[in-house]
Amino acid sequence: MGKDNTTCAASASPYVPMTGKIVAAEKMTDTERFFRIVLDGGRQLGHKAGQFVEVSVFGIGEAPISICSSPTQVDSFELCVRSAGNVTRALHAMKAGDTVGIRGPFGNCFDTEKAKGQDVLFVAGGLGLAPARPFIRYVLEHRKDYGKVSILVGAKTQAELLFKSELKEWEARPDVECLVTVDRATDGWAGRVGLITTLFGEVTLSPMNTVAVVIGPPIMFKFAVLEALSAGVPEHRIVCSLERKMKCGLGKCGHCQIRHVYVCQDGPVFTYDQLRKLREGI
Ligand SMILES: Cc1cc2nc3c(=O)[nH]c(=O)nc-3n(C[C@H](O)[C@H](O)[C@H](O)COP(=O)(O)OP(=O)(O)OC[C@H]3O[C@@H](n4cnc5c(N)ncnc54)[C@H](O)[C@@H]3O)c2cc1C
Ligand code: FES
């Protein structure tokens, strides 16, 4: 959905990171931390919903991370980082006031314009809420431009739910249908229990007028897409964000390549009909 590649405009060379200051670093779950970053020198990132940055911890390395704040938030941007290895572990040890390197924004984006006037269904499992969040926030900030908005969120347990206070706000909004479920109830959870796919039974879709944004781990993605398809949403209206191993982010090194496609530039946002042709991508 939309191929709107952006190059690293603010840095002299796209390989040289800009520097930025962490202005907020907060624990979200046992494995995820939230960061708000302000670029040095008053620079603005200028990202679009769905893009990512290469974040470097100097002396350790860099990792691609989705920008999880709305594109309308221009003076800072936000990241939700899962501790997975060397770079992300080092990031987790950083605090407000520390400096990181930033390259980007990279990749294409969700087509927020094309979705105007349409119903939007977000299906976000686990960490998938991070790349979905800029699009969700943008839609909610421009609520009257969109039709029915449904947000389905799933996590293994309530301890693993991301952006909990925002989920509560979305659930309370009369103009949004936000349904949250966990696979297993723990610690007095009084909400829904069941896989995210069970939430499809609670929403009524107008499939030919719906853009379905499905993001999450591969197994969840597979079954959520099957639900969207069986509800009648056409393949070209199902949009997702793909993760591949990446290095340059610039379509040069080939680390992210699937046949003729460079996920770092042609993606990470793809429609399901594009993805189906890239079987290895799913
Ligand atoms: C476009 C894009 C957006 C992403 N957005 C986010 C995000 O918002 N938040 C977040 O926490 N993570 C995100 N990731 C995943 C993140 O980039 C990896 O977890 C990170 O690169 C791991 O780096 P590391 O040095 O900490 O771990 P390493 O020491 O490099 O590796 C740790 C483990 O993670 C595996 N791994 C490394 N890169 C990836 C990858 N891209 N996908 C799957 N497994 C990988 C390695 O094989 C190894 O098993 C994104 C990845 C891509 C490509
Ligand atoms: S990450 Fe280098 S070509 Fe995509």
Short mmCIF file of C-alpha atoms and ligand atoms in Angstrom, two decimals:
data_model
loop_
_atom_site.label_atom_id
_atom_site.label_comp_id
_atom_site.label_asym_id
_atom_site.label_seq_id
_atom_site.Cartn_x
_atom_site.Cartn_y
_atom_site.Cartn_z
CA MET A 1 0.00 0.00 0.00
CA GLY A 2 1.92 2.98 -1.22
CA LYS A 3 5.56 3.06 -2.17
CA ASP A 4 6.90 6.26 -0.77
CA ASN A 5 10.59 5.84 -0.17
CA THR A 6 12.34 8.49 1.83
CA THR A 7 16.07 8.95 2.12
CA CYS A 8 18.03 10.14 5.10
CA ALA A 9 17.54 13.85 4.47
CA ALA A 10 19.02 15.34 7.61
CA SER A 11 22.42 13.63 7.60
CA ALA A 12 25.25 14.46 5.14
CA SER A 13 25.67 10.77 4.24
CA PRO A 14 22.95 8.18 4.75
CA TYR A 15 25.61 5.91 6.31
CA VAL A 16 26.57 8.45 8.97
CA PRO A 17 24.20 8.49 11.93
CA MET A 18 22.76 11.69 13.31
CA THR A 19 23.02 11.92 17.07
CA GLY A 20 19.99 12.12 19.31
CA LYS A 21 19.28 12.32 23.01
CA ILE A 22 17.06 9.93 24.89
CA VAL A 23 14.61 12.20 26.74
CA ALA A 24 12.47 9.41 28.19
CA ALA A 25 13.22 5.74 28.82
CA GLU A 26 10.57 3.65 30.54
CA LYS A 27 9.97 0.00 31.25
CA MET A 28 6.90 -1.28 29.40
CA THR A 29 7.17 -5.01 30.12
CA ASP A 30 9.90 -7.40 31.26
CA THR A 31 11.27 -7.42 27.70
CA GLU A 32 10.22 -4.10 26.12
CA ARG A 33 11.32 -0.55 26.87
CA PHE A 34 9.90 2.70 25.56
CA PHE A 35 12.21 5.49 24.37
CA ARG A 36 11.51 9.06 23.34
CA ILE A 37 14.35 10.62 21.37
CA VAL A 38 15.12 14.20 20.32
CA LEU A 39 17.62 14.69 17.50
CA ASP A 40 20.51 17.03 18.23
CA GLY A 41 20.62 20.46 16.60
CA GLY A 42 16.84 20.82 16.44
CA ARG A 43 16.61 18.34 13.56
CA GLN A 44 13.27 16.72 12.85
CA LEU A 45 13.08 13.10 11.76
CA GLY A 46 10.15 13.74 9.41
CA HIS A 47 8.95 10.14 9.34
CA LYS A 48 5.79 8.63 7.93
CA ALA A 49 3.68 5.94 9.60
CA GLY A 50 5.29 2.54 9.03
CA GLN A 51 8.90 3.67 8.59
CA PHE A 52 11.84 2.58 10.73
CA VAL A 53 15.20 3.94 11.86
CA GLU A 54 18.57 2.28 12.31
CA VAL A 55 19.45 2.96 15.95
CA SER A 56 23.08 2.70 16.99
CA VAL A 57 24.60 2.25 20.38
CA PHE A 58 28.11 3.53 19.83
CA GLY A 59 30.75 0.83 20.24
CA ILE A 60 28.15 -1.96 20.00
CA GLY A 61 26.27 -1.74 16.69
CA GLU A 62 22.95 -0.76 15.15
CA ALA A 63 19.51 -2.32 14.78
CA PRO A 64 16.40 -1.48 12.73
CA ILE A 65 13.52 -0.36 14.96
CA SER A 66 10.05 0.81 13.88
CA ILE A 67 9.14 4.38 14.77
CA CYS A 68 6.08 3.97 17.00
CA SER A 69 5.01 7.62 17.35
CA SER A 70 2.60 9.50 15.12
CA PRO A 71 4.09 11.33 12.12
CA THR A 72 2.37 14.45 13.47
CA GLN A 73 4.68 14.37 16.51
CA VAL A 74 7.63 16.24 15.01
CA ASP A 75 9.89 17.46 17.81
CA SER A 76 10.64 13.96 19.09
CA PHE A 77 9.96 10.38 18.07
CA GLU A 78 9.33 7.16 19.96
CA LEU A 79 10.58 3.59 19.85
CA CYS A 80 9.45 0.41 21.60
CA VAL A 81 12.42 -1.92 21.86
CA ARG A 82 12.43 -5.61 22.78
CA SER A 83 15.66 -6.87 24.28
CA ALA A 84 16.72 -9.52 21.76
CA GLY A 85 20.51 -9.37 21.49
CA ASN A 86 23.60 -7.18 21.65
CA VAL A 87 22.28 -3.82 20.44
CA THR A 88 18.82 -3.99 21.96
CA ARG A 89 20.25 -5.19 25.29
CA ALA A 90 22.65 -2.24 25.30
CA LEU A 91 19.75 0.10 24.47
CA HIS A 92 17.81 -1.26 27.43
CA ALA A 93 20.69 -0.22 29.69
CA MET A 94 20.48 3.40 28.47
CA LYS A 95 18.64 6.16 30.28
CA ALA A 96 17.36 9.69 29.75
CA GLY A 97 20.25 11.98 28.81
CA ASP A 98 22.22 9.28 26.94
CA THR A 99 23.11 9.69 23.26
CA VAL A 100 22.24 7.27 20.45
CA GLY A 101 22.94 7.30 16.72
CA ILE A 102 20.01 7.48 14.32
CA ARG A 103 19.94 6.80 10.56
CA GLY A 104 16.75 7.18 8.59
CA PRO A 105 13.80 7.25 8.44
CA PHE A 106 13.89 4.31 6.02
CA GLY A 107 11.38 2.27 4.07
CA ASN A 108 7.98 2.88 2.59
CA CYS A 109 4.92 3.68 4.67
CA PHE A 110 1.27 2.96 5.32
CA ASP A 111 -0.86 4.93 2.89
CA THR A 112 -2.77 7.07 5.38
CA GLU A 113 -4.19 9.18 2.52
CA LYS A 114 -5.53 6.28 0.44
CA ALA A 115 -7.23 4.86 3.53
CA LYS A 116 -9.23 8.07 4.04
CA GLY A 117 -12.98 7.56 3.74
CA GLN A 118 -12.55 3.84 4.39
CA ASP A 119 -13.03 1.65 7.43
CA VAL A 120 -9.74 0.69 9.05
CA LEU A 121 -9.23 -2.53 10.97
CA PHE A 122 -6.01 -2.86 12.95
CA VAL A 123 -4.98 -6.33 14.14
CA ALA A 124 -1.86 -6.13 16.27
CA GLY A 125 -0.30 -9.05 18.11
CA GLY A 126 2.48 -8.60 20.68
CA LEU A 127 5.22 -6.27 19.46
CA GLY A 128 3.17 -5.70 16.28
CA LEU A 129 1.42 -2.86 18.10
CA ALA A 130 4.64 -0.80 17.83
CA PRO A 131 4.72 -0.47 14.00
CA ALA A 132 0.89 -0.21 13.91
CA ARG A 133 0.75 2.61 16.50
CA PRO A 134 1.77 5.57 14.26
CA PHE A 135 -1.03 4.66 11.81
CA ILE A 136 -3.53 4.13 14.66
CA ARG A 137 -2.61 7.45 16.25
CA TYR A 138 -2.75 9.26 12.92
CA VAL A 139 -6.22 7.86 12.22
CA LEU A 140 -7.45 8.82 15.69
CA GLU A 141 -6.00 12.33 15.31
CA HIS A 142 -7.89 12.67 12.00
CA ARG A 143 -10.87 10.62 13.11
CA LYS A 144 -13.50 12.30 10.91
CA ASP A 145 -11.49 11.46 7.75
CA TYR A 146 -11.94 7.73 8.27
CA GLY A 147 -14.92 5.37 8.48
CA LYS A 148 -15.34 2.77 11.19
CA VAL A 149 -12.14 2.17 13.17
CA SER A 150 -11.57 -1.19 14.87
CA ILE A 151 -8.45 -2.05 16.84
CA LEU A 152 -7.89 -5.68 17.82
CA VAL A 153 -4.97 -6.25 20.17
CA GLY A 154 -3.59 -9.50 21.56
CA ALA A 155 -0.75 -10.53 23.84
CA LYS A 156 0.23 -13.75 25.58
CA THR A 157 -0.59 -12.36 29.04
CA GLN A 158 -1.58 -8.96 30.44
CA ALA A 159 2.02 -8.47 31.61
CA GLU A 160 3.06 -8.50 27.94
CA LEU A 161 0.48 -5.99 26.72
CA LEU A 162 2.14 -2.85 25.33
CA PHE A 163 0.88 0.74 25.65
CA LYS A 164 -1.62 -0.32 28.34
CA SER A 165 -2.84 3.18 29.25
CA GLU A 166 -3.40 4.02 25.58
CA LEU A 167 -5.36 0.80 25.12
CA LYS A 168 -7.64 1.93 27.96
CA GLU A 169 -8.13 5.33 26.26
CA TRP A 170 -8.97 3.67 22.95
CA GLU A 171 -11.39 1.24 24.66
CA ALA A 172 -13.16 4.21 26.27
CA ARG A 173 -13.62 6.15 23.01
CA PRO A 174 -17.15 5.95 21.61
CA ASP A 175 -15.88 6.40 18.05
CA VAL A 176 -13.47 3.45 18.14
CA GLU A 177 -14.04 -0.26 18.61
CA CYS A 178 -10.99 -1.43 20.58
CA LEU A 179 -10.94 -5.07 21.72
CA VAL A 180 -8.10 -6.51 23.75
CA THR A 181 -7.46 -10.16 24.52
CA VAL A 182 -4.78 -12.28 26.18
CA ASP A 183 -3.95 -15.91 25.48
CA ARG A 184 -3.79 -16.75 29.19
CA ALA A 185 -5.45 -14.95 32.13
CA THR A 186 -3.07 -14.08 34.96
CA ASP A 187 -3.00 -11.69 37.94
CA GLY A 188 -6.72 -11.02 38.13
CA TRP A 189 -7.18 -10.23 34.45
CA ALA A 190 -10.90 -9.63 33.95
CA GLY A 191 -10.84 -9.02 30.20
CA ARG A 192 -11.13 -11.32 27.21
CA VAL A 193 -9.15 -14.55 27.08
CA GLY A 194 -8.41 -16.22 23.76
CA LEU A 195 -6.29 -15.85 20.67
CA ILE A 196 -6.52 -12.57 18.78
CA THR A 197 -8.37 -14.35 15.97
CA THR A 198 -11.35 -14.89 18.32
CA LEU A 199 -11.93 -11.11 18.25
CA PHE A 200 -12.99 -11.30 14.60
CA GLY A 201 -16.24 -12.84 15.86
CA GLU A 202 -17.03 -9.56 17.65
CA VAL A 203 -16.52 -7.14 14.74
CA THR A 204 -18.75 -6.52 11.76
CA LEU A 205 -16.78 -5.63 8.66
CA SER A 206 -17.73 -4.04 5.35
CA PRO A 207 -14.94 -5.96 3.63
CA MET A 208 -14.91 -4.09 0.31
CA ASN A 209 -14.56 -0.79 2.17
CA THR A 210 -12.02 -1.96 4.78
CA VAL A 211 -8.26 -1.60 4.96
CA ALA A 212 -7.01 -4.33 7.32
CA VAL A 213 -3.62 -3.69 8.91
CA VAL A 214 -2.32 -6.98 10.31
CA ILE A 215 0.98 -7.02 12.19
CA GLY A 216 2.38 -9.58 14.56
CA PRO A 217 4.46 -12.72 14.91
CA PRO A 218 4.31 -15.10 11.88
CA ILE A 219 1.86 -17.62 13.38
CA MET A 220 -0.55 -14.88 14.48
CA PHE A 221 -0.17 -13.12 11.13
CA LYS A 222 -1.04 -16.28 9.20
CA PHE A 223 -4.26 -16.97 11.10
CA ALA A 224 -5.33 -13.31 11.36
CA VAL A 225 -4.95 -12.94 7.59
CA LEU A 226 -7.05 -16.08 7.08
CA GLU A 227 -9.77 -14.50 9.26
CA ALA A 228 -9.64 -11.25 7.29
CA LEU A 229 -9.81 -13.18 4.00
CA SER A 230 -12.72 -15.32 5.16
CA ALA A 231 -14.53 -12.13 6.23
CA GLY A 232 -14.23 -11.12 2.56
CA VAL A 233 -11.44 -8.51 2.78
CA PRO A 234 -9.59 -8.67 -0.58
CA GLU A 235 -5.85 -9.49 -0.51
CA HIS A 236 -4.86 -6.05 -1.78
CA ARG A 237 -6.69 -4.45 1.17
CA ILE A 238 -4.72 -6.45 3.77
CA VAL A 239 -1.57 -4.58 4.75
CA CYS A 240 1.30 -5.75 6.92
CA SER A 241 4.80 -4.82 8.00
CA LEU A 242 7.62 -7.30 7.45
CA GLU A 243 10.75 -7.86 9.52
CA ARG A 244 13.94 -9.10 7.89
CA LYS A 245 17.53 -8.99 8.97
CA MET A 246 18.89 -5.64 7.86
CA LYS A 247 22.17 -3.78 7.76
CA CYS A 248 22.31 -0.73 5.50
CA GLY A 249 18.61 0.17 5.23
CA LEU A 250 19.48 1.63 1.84
CA GLY A 251 19.01 -1.18 -0.65
CA LYS A 252 22.78 -1.70 -1.00
CA CYS A 253 23.94 -4.65 1.11
CA GLY A 254 21.30 -7.25 0.20
CA HIS A 255 20.82 -8.51 3.77
CA CYS A 256 17.07 -7.93 3.60
CA GLN A 257 16.64 -9.11 0.02
CA ILE A 258 13.88 -11.54 -0.98
CA ARG A 259 14.48 -12.25 -4.68
CA HIS A 260 14.13 -8.85 -6.43
CA VAL A 261 12.67 -7.10 -3.37
CA TYR A 262 14.68 -5.08 -0.86
CA VAL A 263 12.52 -5.09 2.26
CA CYS A 264 14.37 -2.05 3.66
CA GLN A 265 13.32 0.09 0.69
CA ASP A 266 10.40 -1.62 -1.07
CA GLY A 267 8.97 -2.44 2.39
CA PRO A 268 8.61 -2.99 5.25
CA VAL A 269 4.94 -2.31 4.38
CA PHE A 270 3.43 -4.76 1.89
CA THR A 271 -0.07 -5.76 0.89
CA TYR A 272 -0.94 -9.42 1.32
CA ASP A 273 -1.17 -9.97 -2.45
CA GLN A 274 2.40 -8.65 -2.80
CA LEU A 275 3.55 -10.83 0.10
CA ARG A 276 1.92 -13.98 -1.18
CA LYS A 277 4.06 -13.74 -4.30
CA LEU A 278 7.12 -13.46 -2.03
CA ARG A 279 6.40 -16.78 -0.30
CA GLU A 280 9.68 -16.67 1.66
CA GLY A 281 8.64 -13.30 3.12
CA ILE A 282 5.86 -14.73 5.25
C1 LIG B 1 11.89 -3.03 9.74
C2 LIG B 1 12.13 -3.58 11.11
C3 LIG B 1 11.48 -3.03 12.19
C4 LIG B 1 11.70 -3.51 13.48
N1 LIG B 1 11.05 -2.92 14.51
C5 LIG B 1 11.31 -3.33 15.77
C6 LIG B 1 10.71 -2.65 16.87
O1 LIG B 1 9.93 -1.70 16.73
N2 LIG B 1 11.04 -3.08 18.11
C7 LIG B 1 11.92 -4.12 18.32
O2 LIG B 1 12.19 -4.46 19.48
N3 LIG B 1 12.46 -4.79 17.30
C8 LIG B 1 12.20 -4.42 16.02
N4 LIG B 1 12.80 -5.07 14.98
C9 LIG B 1 13.66 -6.23 15.26
C10 LIG B 1 15.04 -5.74 15.68
O3 LIG B 1 15.63 -5.07 14.60
C11 LIG B 1 15.93 -6.91 16.11
O4 LIG B 1 15.41 -7.50 17.28
C12 LIG B 1 17.31 -6.37 16.39
O5 LIG B 1 17.94 -6.05 15.17
C13 LIG B 1 18.15 -7.36 17.12
O6 LIG B 1 19.44 -6.76 17.21
P1 LIG B 1 20.40 -7.09 18.40
O7 LIG B 1 21.76 -6.60 18.06
O8 LIG B 1 19.83 -6.65 19.69
O9 LIG B 1 20.37 -8.65 18.39
P2 LIG B 1 21.40 -9.66 17.66
O10 LIG B 1 22.49 -9.91 18.65
O11 LIG B 1 21.75 -9.17 16.32
O12 LIG B 1 20.44 -10.88 17.49
C14 LIG B 1 19.64 -11.41 18.53
C15 LIG B 1 18.70 -12.44 17.90
O13 LIG B 1 17.71 -11.78 17.11
C16 LIG B 1 17.75 -12.25 15.78
N5 LIG B 1 17.42 -11.12 14.90
C17 LIG B 1 18.22 -10.07 14.56
N6 LIG B 1 17.56 -9.24 13.73
C18 LIG B 1 16.33 -9.75 13.55
C19 LIG B 1 15.18 -9.37 12.80
N7 LIG B 1 15.15 -8.28 12.04
N8 LIG B 1 14.10 -10.14 12.86
C20 LIG B 1 14.09 -11.25 13.59
N9 LIG B 1 15.13 -11.68 14.32
C21 LIG B 1 16.23 -10.94 14.29
C22 LIG B 1 19.14 -12.81 15.60
O14 LIG B 1 19.17 -13.79 14.60
C23 LIG B 1 19.41 -13.40 16.96
O15 LIG B 1 18.80 -14.64 17.12
C24 LIG B 1 12.58 -4.61 13.68
C25 LIG B 1 13.24 -5.18 12.59
C26 LIG B 1 13.01 -4.69 11.32
C27 LIG B 1 13.73 -5.29 10.17
S1 FES B 2 19.32 -3.75 4.55
FE1 FES B 2 20.87 -3.53 3.06
S2 FES B 2 19.79 -3.88 1.23
FE2 FES B 2 18.22 -3.84 2.73
#
